[in-house]
Amino acid sequence: MWDYLTAYAKYAQRRRTTGVVLLGIAGVVWTVLAYRLFLSPEEIELYEDDRTTFAASDFKWLACSVPVGIAGAVLYTIGTIQLSVREYVAEHHEQSKMKQS
């Protein structure tokens, strides 16, 4: 049983780490886009009037980074829940062994 729980914990930790990496990638993209939107010294003009807007490529980066961020959050949450379930099962397994003694 313990081999299974150890393998389960490794799998959950790997899933959680993947989630953190994906969230980090999305966070870097969001930071760059926020800089370009709010702090960039140059103005990006798509229209002839003087409005500052995002370039089309920025929208593509944003559109690609949102699913990556969502996937990262979901993987991190699932990995954390799996680790909690593993601890719960191990704790109750120990309690059941103590009751049988």
Coordinates of C-alpha atoms in Angstrom, one line a residue:
M1 CA 0.0 0.0 0.0
W2 CA 2.8 2.4 0.8
D3 CA 4.4 2.0 -2.6
Y4 CA 1.1 3.0 -4.2
L5 CA 0.8 6.0 -1.9
T6 CA 4.4 7.1 -2.6
A7 CA 3.9 6.8 -6.3
Y8 CA 0.6 8.7 -5.9
A9 CA 2.4 11.5 -4.0
K10 CA 5.1 11.8 -6.6
Y11 CA 2.5 12.0 -9.4
A12 CA 0.6 14.7 -7.5
Q13 CA 3.8 16.7 -6.8
R14 CA 4.7 16.5 -10.4
R15 CA 1.3 17.7 -11.4
R16 CA 1.5 20.6 -8.9
T17 CA 5.0 21.5 -10.2
T18 CA 3.7 21.6 -13.8
G19 CA 0.9 23.9 -12.6
V20 CA 3.4 26.3 -11.0
V21 CA 5.6 26.4 -14.1
L22 CA 2.5 27.1 -16.3
L23 CA 1.4 29.9 -14.0
G24 CA 4.9 31.3 -14.0
I25 CA 5.0 31.4 -17.8
A26 CA 1.6 33.1 -17.9
G27 CA 2.7 35.5 -15.2
V28 CA 5.7 36.6 -17.2
V29 CA 3.6 37.2 -20.3
W30 CA 1.0 39.2 -18.3
T31 CA 3.8 41.2 -16.7
V32 CA 5.3 42.1 -20.1
L33 CA 1.8 42.9 -21.5
A34 CA 1.0 45.1 -18.4
Y35 CA 4.3 47.0 -18.9
R36 CA 3.5 47.5 -22.6
L37 CA 0.0 48.7 -21.8
F38 CA 0.7 51.0 -18.8
L39 CA 4.3 51.9 -18.6
S40 CA 5.7 51.6 -22.1
P41 CA 7.3 54.9 -23.2
E42 CA 6.5 54.5 -26.8
E43 CA 2.9 54.8 -28.0
I44 CA 1.5 52.0 -30.2
E45 CA -0.9 53.5 -32.7
L46 CA -3.3 51.4 -34.7
Y47 CA -5.6 54.2 -35.7
E48 CA -5.0 57.7 -37.2
D49 CA -6.3 59.4 -34.1
D50 CA -4.2 59.8 -30.9
R51 CA -5.5 56.8 -29.0
T52 CA -2.9 54.4 -27.5
T53 CA -3.9 50.8 -27.9
F54 CA -2.6 47.3 -27.8
A55 CA -1.1 46.0 -31.0
A56 CA -2.7 43.0 -32.6
S57 CA 0.2 40.8 -31.5
D58 CA -0.3 41.8 -27.9
F59 CA -3.9 40.5 -28.1
K60 CA -2.6 37.2 -29.5
W61 CA -0.2 36.9 -26.6
L62 CA -2.9 37.6 -24.2
A63 CA -5.3 35.2 -25.8
C64 CA -2.7 32.4 -25.7
S65 CA -1.6 33.2 -22.1
V66 CA -5.0 33.0 -20.5
P67 CA -5.6 29.3 -21.2
V68 CA -2.0 28.6 -20.0
G69 CA -2.7 30.4 -16.8
I70 CA -6.0 28.6 -16.3
A71 CA -4.4 25.2 -17.0
G72 CA -1.7 26.0 -14.5
A73 CA -4.2 27.0 -11.8
V74 CA -6.2 23.8 -12.4
L75 CA -3.1 21.5 -12.3
Y76 CA -1.8 23.2 -9.2
T77 CA -5.2 22.8 -7.5
I78 CA -5.6 19.2 -8.5
G79 CA -2.0 18.4 -7.3
T80 CA -2.6 20.0 -4.0
I81 CA -5.9 18.2 -3.5
Q82 CA -4.3 14.9 -4.4
L83 CA -1.6 15.4 -1.8
S84 CA -4.2 16.3 0.8
V85 CA -6.1 13.1 0.0
R86 CA -2.9 11.1 0.2
E87 CA -2.2 12.5 3.7
Y88 CA -5.8 11.8 4.7
V89 CA -5.6 8.1 3.5
A90 CA -2.2 7.6 5.2
E91 CA -3.5 9.0 8.5
H92 CA -6.6 6.9 8.5
H93 CA -4.7 3.8 7.5
E94 CA -2.4 4.3 10.5
Q95 CA -5.5 4.8 12.8
S96 CA -7.1 1.6 11.5
K97 CA -3.9 -0.3 12.1
M98 CA -3.8 1.0 15.7
K99 CA -7.5 0.0 16.3
Q100 CA -6.8 -3.5 15.0
S101 CA -3.9 -3.9 17.5

